[in-house]
PDB file of C-alpha atoms in Angstrom:
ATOM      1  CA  UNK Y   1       0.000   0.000   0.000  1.00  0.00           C
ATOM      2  CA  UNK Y   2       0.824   3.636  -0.518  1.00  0.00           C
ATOM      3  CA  UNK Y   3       1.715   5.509   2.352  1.00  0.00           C
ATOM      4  CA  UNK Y   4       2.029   9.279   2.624  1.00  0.00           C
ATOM      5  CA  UNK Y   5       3.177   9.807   6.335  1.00  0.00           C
ATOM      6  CA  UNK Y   6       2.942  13.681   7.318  1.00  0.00           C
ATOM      7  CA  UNK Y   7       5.515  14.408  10.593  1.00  0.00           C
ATOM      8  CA  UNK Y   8       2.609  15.512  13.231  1.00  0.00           C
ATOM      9  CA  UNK Y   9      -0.585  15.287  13.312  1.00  0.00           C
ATOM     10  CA  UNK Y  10      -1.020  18.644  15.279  1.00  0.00           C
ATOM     11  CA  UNK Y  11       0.832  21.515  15.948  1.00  0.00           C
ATOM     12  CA  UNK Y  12       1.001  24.430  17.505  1.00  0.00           C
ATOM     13  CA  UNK Y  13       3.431  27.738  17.057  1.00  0.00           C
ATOM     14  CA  UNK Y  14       3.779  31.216  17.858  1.00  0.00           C
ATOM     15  CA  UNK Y  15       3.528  34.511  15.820  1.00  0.00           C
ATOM     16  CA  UNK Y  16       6.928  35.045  14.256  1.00  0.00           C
ATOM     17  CA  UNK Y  17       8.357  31.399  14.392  1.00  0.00           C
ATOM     18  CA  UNK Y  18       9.421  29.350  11.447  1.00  0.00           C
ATOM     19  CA  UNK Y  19       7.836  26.046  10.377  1.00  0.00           C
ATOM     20  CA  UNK Y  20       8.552  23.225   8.939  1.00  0.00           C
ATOM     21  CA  UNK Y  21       6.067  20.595   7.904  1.00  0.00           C
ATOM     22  CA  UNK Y  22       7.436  17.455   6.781  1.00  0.00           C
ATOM     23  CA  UNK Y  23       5.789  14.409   4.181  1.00  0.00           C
ATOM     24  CA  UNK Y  24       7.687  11.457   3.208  1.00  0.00           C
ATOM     25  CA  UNK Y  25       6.260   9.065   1.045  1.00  0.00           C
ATOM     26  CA  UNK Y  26       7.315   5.488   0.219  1.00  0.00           C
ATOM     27  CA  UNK Y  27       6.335   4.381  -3.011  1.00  0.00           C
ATOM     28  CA  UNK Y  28       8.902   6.400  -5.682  1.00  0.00           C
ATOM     29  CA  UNK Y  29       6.684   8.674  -6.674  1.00  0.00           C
ATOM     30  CA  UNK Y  30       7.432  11.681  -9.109  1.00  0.00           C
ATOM     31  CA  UNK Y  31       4.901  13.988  -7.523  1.00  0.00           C
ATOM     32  CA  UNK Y  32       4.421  15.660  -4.937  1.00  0.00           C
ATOM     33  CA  UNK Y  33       1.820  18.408  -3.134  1.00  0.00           C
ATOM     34  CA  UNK Y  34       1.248  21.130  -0.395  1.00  0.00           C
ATOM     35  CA  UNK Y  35      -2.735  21.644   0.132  1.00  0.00           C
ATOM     36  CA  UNK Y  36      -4.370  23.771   2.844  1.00  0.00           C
ATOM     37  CA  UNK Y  37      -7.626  23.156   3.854  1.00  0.00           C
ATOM     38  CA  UNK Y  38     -10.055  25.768   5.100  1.00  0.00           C
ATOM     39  CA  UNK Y  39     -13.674  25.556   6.271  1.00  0.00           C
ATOM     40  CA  UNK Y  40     -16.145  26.496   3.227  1.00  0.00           C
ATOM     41  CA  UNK Y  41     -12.615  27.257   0.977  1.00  0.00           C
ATOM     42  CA  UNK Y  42     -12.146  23.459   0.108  1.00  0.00           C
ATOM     43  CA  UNK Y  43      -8.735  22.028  -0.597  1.00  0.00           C
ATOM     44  CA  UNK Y  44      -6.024  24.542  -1.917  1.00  0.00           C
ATOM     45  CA  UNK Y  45      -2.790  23.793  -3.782  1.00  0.00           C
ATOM     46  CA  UNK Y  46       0.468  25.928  -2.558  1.00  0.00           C
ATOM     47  CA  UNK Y  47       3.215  24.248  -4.129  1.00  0.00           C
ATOM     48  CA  UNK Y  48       4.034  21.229  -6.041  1.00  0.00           C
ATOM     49  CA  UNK Y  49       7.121  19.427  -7.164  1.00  0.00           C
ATOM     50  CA  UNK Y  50       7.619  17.123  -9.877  1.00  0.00           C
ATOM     51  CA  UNK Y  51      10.896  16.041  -9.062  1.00  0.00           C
ATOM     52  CA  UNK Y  52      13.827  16.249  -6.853  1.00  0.00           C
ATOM     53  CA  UNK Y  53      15.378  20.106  -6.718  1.00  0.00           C
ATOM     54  CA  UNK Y  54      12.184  20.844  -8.708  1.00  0.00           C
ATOM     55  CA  UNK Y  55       9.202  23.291  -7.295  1.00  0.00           C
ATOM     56  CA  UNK Y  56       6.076  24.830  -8.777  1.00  0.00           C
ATOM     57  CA  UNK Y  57       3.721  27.470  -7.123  1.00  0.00           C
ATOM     58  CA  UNK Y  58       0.303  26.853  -6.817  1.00  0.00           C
ATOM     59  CA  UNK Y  59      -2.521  28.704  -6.204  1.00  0.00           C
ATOM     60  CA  UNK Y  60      -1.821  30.222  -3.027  1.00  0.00           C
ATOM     61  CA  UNK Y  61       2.016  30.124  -2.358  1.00  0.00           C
ATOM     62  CA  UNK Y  62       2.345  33.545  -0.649  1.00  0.00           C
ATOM     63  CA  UNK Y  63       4.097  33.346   2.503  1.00  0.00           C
ATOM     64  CA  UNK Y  64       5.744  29.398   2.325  1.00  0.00           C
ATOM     65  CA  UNK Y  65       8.411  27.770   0.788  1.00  0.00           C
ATOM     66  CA  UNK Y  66       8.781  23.853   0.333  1.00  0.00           C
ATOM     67  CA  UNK Y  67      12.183  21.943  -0.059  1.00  0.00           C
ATOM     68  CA  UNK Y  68      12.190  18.818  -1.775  1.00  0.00           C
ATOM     69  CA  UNK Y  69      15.777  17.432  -1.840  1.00  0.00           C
ATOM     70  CA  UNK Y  70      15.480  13.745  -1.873  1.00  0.00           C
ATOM     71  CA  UNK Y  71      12.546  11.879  -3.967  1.00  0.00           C
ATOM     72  CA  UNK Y  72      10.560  10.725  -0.942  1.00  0.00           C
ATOM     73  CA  UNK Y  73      10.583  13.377   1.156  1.00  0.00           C
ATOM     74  CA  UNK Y  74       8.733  17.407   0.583  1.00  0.00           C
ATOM     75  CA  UNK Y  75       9.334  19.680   3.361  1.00  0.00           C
ATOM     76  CA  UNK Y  76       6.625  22.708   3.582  1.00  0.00           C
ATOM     77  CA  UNK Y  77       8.369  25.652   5.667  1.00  0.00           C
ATOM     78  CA  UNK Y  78       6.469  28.603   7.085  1.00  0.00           C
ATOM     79  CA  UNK Y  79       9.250  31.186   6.658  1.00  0.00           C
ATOM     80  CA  UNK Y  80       7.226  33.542   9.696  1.00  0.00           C
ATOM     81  CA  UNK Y  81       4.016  31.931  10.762  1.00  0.00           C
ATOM     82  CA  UNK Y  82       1.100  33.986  10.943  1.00  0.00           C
ATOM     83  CA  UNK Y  83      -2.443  33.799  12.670  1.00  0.00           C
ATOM     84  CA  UNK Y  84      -4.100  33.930   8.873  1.00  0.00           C
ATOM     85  CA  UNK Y  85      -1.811  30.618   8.563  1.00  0.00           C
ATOM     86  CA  UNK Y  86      -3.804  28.343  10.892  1.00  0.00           C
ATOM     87  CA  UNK Y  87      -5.462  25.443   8.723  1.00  0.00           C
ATOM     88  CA  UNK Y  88      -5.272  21.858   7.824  1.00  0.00           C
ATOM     89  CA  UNK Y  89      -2.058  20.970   5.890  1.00  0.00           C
ATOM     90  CA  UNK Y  90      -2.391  18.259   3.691  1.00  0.00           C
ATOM     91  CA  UNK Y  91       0.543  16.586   1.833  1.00  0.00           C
ATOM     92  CA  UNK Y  92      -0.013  14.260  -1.329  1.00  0.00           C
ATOM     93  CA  UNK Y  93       2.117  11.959  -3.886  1.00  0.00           C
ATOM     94  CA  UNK Y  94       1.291  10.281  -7.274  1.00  0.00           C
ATOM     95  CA  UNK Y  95       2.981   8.204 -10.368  1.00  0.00           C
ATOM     96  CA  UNK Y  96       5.182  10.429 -12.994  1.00  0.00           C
ATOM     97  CA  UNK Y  97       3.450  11.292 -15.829  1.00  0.00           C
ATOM     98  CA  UNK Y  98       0.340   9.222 -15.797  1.00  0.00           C
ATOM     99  CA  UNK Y  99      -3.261  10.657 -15.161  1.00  0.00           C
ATOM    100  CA  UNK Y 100      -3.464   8.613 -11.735  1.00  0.00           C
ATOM    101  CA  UNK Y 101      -4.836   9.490  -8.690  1.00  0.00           C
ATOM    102  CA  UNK Y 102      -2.728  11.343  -5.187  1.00  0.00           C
ATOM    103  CA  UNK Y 103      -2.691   9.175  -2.298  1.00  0.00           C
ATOM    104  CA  UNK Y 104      -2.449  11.699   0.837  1.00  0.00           C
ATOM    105  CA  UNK Y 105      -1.381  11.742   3.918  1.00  0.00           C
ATOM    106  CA  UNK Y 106      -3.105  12.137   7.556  1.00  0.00           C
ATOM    107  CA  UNK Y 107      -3.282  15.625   7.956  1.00  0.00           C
ATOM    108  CA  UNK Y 108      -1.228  17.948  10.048  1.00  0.00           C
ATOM    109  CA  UNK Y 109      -3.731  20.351  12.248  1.00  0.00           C
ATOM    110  CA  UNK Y 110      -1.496  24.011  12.497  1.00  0.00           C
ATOM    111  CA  UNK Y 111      -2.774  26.113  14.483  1.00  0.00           C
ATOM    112  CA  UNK Y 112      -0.774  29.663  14.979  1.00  0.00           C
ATOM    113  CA  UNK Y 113      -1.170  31.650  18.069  1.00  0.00           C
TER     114      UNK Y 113
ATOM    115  CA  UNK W   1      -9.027  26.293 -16.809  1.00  0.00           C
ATOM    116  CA  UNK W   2     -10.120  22.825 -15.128  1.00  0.00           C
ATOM    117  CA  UNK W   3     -13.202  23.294 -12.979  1.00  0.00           C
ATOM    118  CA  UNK W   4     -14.940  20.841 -10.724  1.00  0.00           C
ATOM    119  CA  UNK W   5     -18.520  21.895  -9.764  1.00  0.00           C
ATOM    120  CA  UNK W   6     -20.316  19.888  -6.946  1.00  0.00           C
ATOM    121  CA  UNK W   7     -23.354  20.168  -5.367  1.00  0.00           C
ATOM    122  CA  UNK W   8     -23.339  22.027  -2.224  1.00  0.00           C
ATOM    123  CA  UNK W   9     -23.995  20.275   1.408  1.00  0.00           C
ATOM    124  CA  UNK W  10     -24.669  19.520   3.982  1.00  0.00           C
ATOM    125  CA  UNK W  11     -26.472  16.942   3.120  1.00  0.00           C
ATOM    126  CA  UNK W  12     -28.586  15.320   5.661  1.00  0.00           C
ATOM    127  CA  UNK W  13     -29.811  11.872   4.959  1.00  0.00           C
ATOM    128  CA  UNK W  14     -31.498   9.071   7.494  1.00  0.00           C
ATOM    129  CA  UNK W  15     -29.185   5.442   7.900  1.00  0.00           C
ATOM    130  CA  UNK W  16     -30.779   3.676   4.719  1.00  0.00           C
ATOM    131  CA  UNK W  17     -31.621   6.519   2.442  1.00  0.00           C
ATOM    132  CA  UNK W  18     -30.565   6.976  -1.270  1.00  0.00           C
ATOM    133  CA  UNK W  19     -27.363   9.059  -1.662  1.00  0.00           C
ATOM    134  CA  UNK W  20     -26.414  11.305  -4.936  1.00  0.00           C
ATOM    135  CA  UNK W  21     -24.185  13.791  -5.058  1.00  0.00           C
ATOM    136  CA  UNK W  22     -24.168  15.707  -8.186  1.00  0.00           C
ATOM    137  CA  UNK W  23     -20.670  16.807  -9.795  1.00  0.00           C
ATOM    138  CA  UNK W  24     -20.127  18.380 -13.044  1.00  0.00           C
ATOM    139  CA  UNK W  25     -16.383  19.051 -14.828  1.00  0.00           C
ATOM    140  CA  UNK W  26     -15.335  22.094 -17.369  1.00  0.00           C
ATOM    141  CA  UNK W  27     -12.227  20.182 -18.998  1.00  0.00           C
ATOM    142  CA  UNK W  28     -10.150  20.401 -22.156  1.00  0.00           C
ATOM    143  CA  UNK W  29      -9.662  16.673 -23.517  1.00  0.00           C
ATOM    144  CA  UNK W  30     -11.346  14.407 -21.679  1.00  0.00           C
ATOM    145  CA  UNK W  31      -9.974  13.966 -17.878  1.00  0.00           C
ATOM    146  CA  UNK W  32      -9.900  10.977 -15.116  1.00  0.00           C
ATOM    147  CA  UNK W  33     -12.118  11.333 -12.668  1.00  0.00           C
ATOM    148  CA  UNK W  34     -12.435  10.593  -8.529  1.00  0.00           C
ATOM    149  CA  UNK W  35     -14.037  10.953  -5.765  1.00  0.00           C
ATOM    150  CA  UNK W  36     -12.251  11.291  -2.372  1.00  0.00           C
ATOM    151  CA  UNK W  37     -13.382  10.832   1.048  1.00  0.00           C
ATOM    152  CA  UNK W  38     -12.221  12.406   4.268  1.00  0.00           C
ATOM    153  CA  UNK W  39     -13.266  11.189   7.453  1.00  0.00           C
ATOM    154  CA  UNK W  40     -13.223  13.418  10.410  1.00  0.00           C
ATOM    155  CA  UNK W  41      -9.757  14.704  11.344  1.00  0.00           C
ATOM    156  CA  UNK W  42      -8.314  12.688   8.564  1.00  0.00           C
ATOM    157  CA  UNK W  43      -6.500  12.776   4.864  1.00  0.00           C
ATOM    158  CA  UNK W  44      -8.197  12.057   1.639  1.00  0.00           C
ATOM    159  CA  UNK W  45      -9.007   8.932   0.746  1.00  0.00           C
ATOM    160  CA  UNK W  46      -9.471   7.507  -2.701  1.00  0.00           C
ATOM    161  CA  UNK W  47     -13.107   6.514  -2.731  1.00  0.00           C
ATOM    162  CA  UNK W  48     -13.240   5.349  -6.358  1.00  0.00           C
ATOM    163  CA  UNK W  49     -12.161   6.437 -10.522  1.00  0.00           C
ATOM    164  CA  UNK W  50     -13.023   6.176 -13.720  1.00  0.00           C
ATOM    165  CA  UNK W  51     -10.508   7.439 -16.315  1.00  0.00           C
ATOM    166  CA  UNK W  52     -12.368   6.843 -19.829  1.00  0.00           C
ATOM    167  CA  UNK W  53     -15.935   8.078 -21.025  1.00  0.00           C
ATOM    168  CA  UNK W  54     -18.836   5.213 -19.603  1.00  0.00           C
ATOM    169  CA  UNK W  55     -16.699   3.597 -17.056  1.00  0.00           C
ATOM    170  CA  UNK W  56     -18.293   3.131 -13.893  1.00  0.00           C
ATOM    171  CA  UNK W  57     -16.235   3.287 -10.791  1.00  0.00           C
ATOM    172  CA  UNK W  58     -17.275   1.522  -7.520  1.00  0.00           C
ATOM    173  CA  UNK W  59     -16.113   0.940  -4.053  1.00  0.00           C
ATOM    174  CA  UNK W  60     -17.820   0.258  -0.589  1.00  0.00           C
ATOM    175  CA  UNK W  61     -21.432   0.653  -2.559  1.00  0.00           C
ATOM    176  CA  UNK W  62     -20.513   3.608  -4.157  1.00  0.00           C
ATOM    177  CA  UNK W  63     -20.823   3.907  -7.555  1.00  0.00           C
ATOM    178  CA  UNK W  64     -20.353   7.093  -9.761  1.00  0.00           C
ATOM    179  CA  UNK W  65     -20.293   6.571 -14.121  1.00  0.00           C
ATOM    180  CA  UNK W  66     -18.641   9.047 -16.160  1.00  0.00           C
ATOM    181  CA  UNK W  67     -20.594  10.795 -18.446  1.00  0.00           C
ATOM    182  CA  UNK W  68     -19.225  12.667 -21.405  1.00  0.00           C
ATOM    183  CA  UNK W  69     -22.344  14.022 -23.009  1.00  0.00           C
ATOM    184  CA  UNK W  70     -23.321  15.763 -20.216  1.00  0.00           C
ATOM    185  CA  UNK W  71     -19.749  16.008 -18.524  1.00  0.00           C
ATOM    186  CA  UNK W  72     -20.756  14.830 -15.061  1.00  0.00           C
ATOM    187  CA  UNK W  73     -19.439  12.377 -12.459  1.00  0.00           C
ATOM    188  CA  UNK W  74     -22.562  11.980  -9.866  1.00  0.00           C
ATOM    189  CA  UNK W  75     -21.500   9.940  -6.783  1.00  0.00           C
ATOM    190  CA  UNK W  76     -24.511   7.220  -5.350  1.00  0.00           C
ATOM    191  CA  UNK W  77     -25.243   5.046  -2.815  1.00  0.00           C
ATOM    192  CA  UNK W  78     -28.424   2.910  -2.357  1.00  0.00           C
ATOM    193  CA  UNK W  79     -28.552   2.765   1.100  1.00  0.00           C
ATOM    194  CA  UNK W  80     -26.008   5.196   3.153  1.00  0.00           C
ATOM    195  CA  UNK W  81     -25.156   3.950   6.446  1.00  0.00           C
ATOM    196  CA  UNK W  82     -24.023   5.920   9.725  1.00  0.00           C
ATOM    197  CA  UNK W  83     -20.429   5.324   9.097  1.00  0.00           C
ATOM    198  CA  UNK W  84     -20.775   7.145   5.620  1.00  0.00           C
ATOM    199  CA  UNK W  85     -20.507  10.688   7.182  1.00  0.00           C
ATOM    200  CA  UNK W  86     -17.809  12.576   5.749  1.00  0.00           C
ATOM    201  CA  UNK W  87     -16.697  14.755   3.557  1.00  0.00           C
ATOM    202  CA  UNK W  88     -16.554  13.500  -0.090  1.00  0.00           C
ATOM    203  CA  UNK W  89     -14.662  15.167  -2.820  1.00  0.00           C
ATOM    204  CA  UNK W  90     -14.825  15.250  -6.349  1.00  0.00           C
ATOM    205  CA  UNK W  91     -11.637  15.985  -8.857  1.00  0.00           C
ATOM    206  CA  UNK W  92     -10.320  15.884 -12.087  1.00  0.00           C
ATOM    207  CA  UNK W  93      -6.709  15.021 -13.588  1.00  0.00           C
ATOM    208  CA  UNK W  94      -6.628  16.582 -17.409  1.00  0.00           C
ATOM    209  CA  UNK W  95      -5.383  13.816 -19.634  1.00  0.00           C
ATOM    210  CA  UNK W  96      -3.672  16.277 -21.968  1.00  0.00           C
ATOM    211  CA  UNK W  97      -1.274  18.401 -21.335  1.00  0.00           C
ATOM    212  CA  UNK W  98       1.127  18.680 -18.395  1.00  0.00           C
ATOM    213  CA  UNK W  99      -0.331  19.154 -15.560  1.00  0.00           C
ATOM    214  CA  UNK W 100      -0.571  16.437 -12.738  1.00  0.00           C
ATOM    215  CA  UNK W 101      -2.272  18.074 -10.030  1.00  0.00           C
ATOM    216  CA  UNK W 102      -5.627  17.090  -9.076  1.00  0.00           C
ATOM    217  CA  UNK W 103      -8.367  20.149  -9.187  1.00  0.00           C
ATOM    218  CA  UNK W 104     -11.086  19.541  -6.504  1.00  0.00           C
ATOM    219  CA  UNK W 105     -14.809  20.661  -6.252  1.00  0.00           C
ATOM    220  CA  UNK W 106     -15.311  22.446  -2.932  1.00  0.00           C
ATOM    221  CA  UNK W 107     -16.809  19.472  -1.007  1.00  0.00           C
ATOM    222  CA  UNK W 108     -20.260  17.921  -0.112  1.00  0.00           C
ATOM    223  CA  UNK W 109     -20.458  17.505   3.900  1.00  0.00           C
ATOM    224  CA  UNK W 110     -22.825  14.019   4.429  1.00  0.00           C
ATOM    225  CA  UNK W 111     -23.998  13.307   7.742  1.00  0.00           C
ATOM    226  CA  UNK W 112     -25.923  10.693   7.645  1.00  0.00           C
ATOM    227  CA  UNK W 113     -28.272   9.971  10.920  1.00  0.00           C
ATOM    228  CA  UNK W 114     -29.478   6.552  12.718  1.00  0.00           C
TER     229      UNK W 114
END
């Protein structure tokens, strides 16, 4: 089975601190994702890579970054957390090239204060 | 650009009841399809696909046929059950073109009462 594993499953930080949210997934998978997810905003893309050293912004990338220097692992980093930042992070993988689905991790719960 | 258009919740059904939930796609080409489920305080969870005009994807009683005449993907259930409630998703993957990112529809909140 596929498994997306995020690094916590809640969190909490302070104004001002710098985050790092952490997804490693263990099937060799090209692709990777950053989604937040927000109460009557759905599911949100922020940044995507399609391989190693490789990063795309999505819709909403203002205020992270992501790091994705090995194949199985995409780091999402909160350079200065804000309140506004508090959501549901949601990290997701899939095959190269094909049309096939994202498997996704757990969840981590963020919550800024 | 892709669009995913689903029908908007909640949706309140008793344990038994016949489930749709309508979803319509704006697409270039013709996409694969899903439907994702997320359980409280969980991920997404592939529910089921269909990746070719006509197929019919099932899983757990769920079934959901893609329709290219009138570009739909409707999710139903004959008889929904307590453990159903959730949050299910519907989303596209263009075939054409390069990219691989799922777009969603905003969600359809199903609570589903004994």
């Amino acid at each position: 089975d596929v498994k997306v594993t995020q690094s916590s499953r809640y969190l909490v930080k302070r104004t001002g601190e710098k985050v790092f949210l952490e997804c490693v997934q263990d099937m060799d998978h090209e692709n990777m994702f950053w989604y937040r997810q927000d109460p009557g905003l759905g599911l949100r893309l922020i940044y995507f890579s399609y391989d190693v050293k490789m990063k795309e912004k999505g819709d909403i990338p203002e205020g992270y970054s992501v790091s994705r220097e090995k194949k199985e692992r995409f780091s999402l980093i909160l350079e200065s957390a804000s309140t506004n930042q508090t959501s549901m992070y949601l990290c997701a993988s899939s095959k190269g090239h094909s049309n096939t689905e994202a498997f996704f991790g757990q969840g981590t719960r963020l919550t800024v204060v | 650009g892709d669009s995913v258009t689903q029908m908007e919740g909640p949706v309140t059904l008793s344990e038994e009841a016949f489930l749709t939930i309508n979803c319509t796609y704006t697409a270039t080409g013709y996409p694969s399809l899903f439907w994702y489920v997320q359980y409280p305080g969980e991920g997404l969870q592939l529910l089921l696909k269909a990746t070719k005009a006509d197929d019919k994807g099932s899983n757990k009683g769920f079934e959901a046929t893609y329709r290219k005449e009138t570009t739909s993907f409707h999710l139903e259930k004959g008889s929904v059950q307590v453990s159903d409630s959730a949050v299910y998703f519907c989303a596209l993957i263009p075939l054409s073109g390069s990219a691989r990112q799922l777009t969603f529809g905003s969600g359809t909140q199903l609570t589903v009462l004994p």
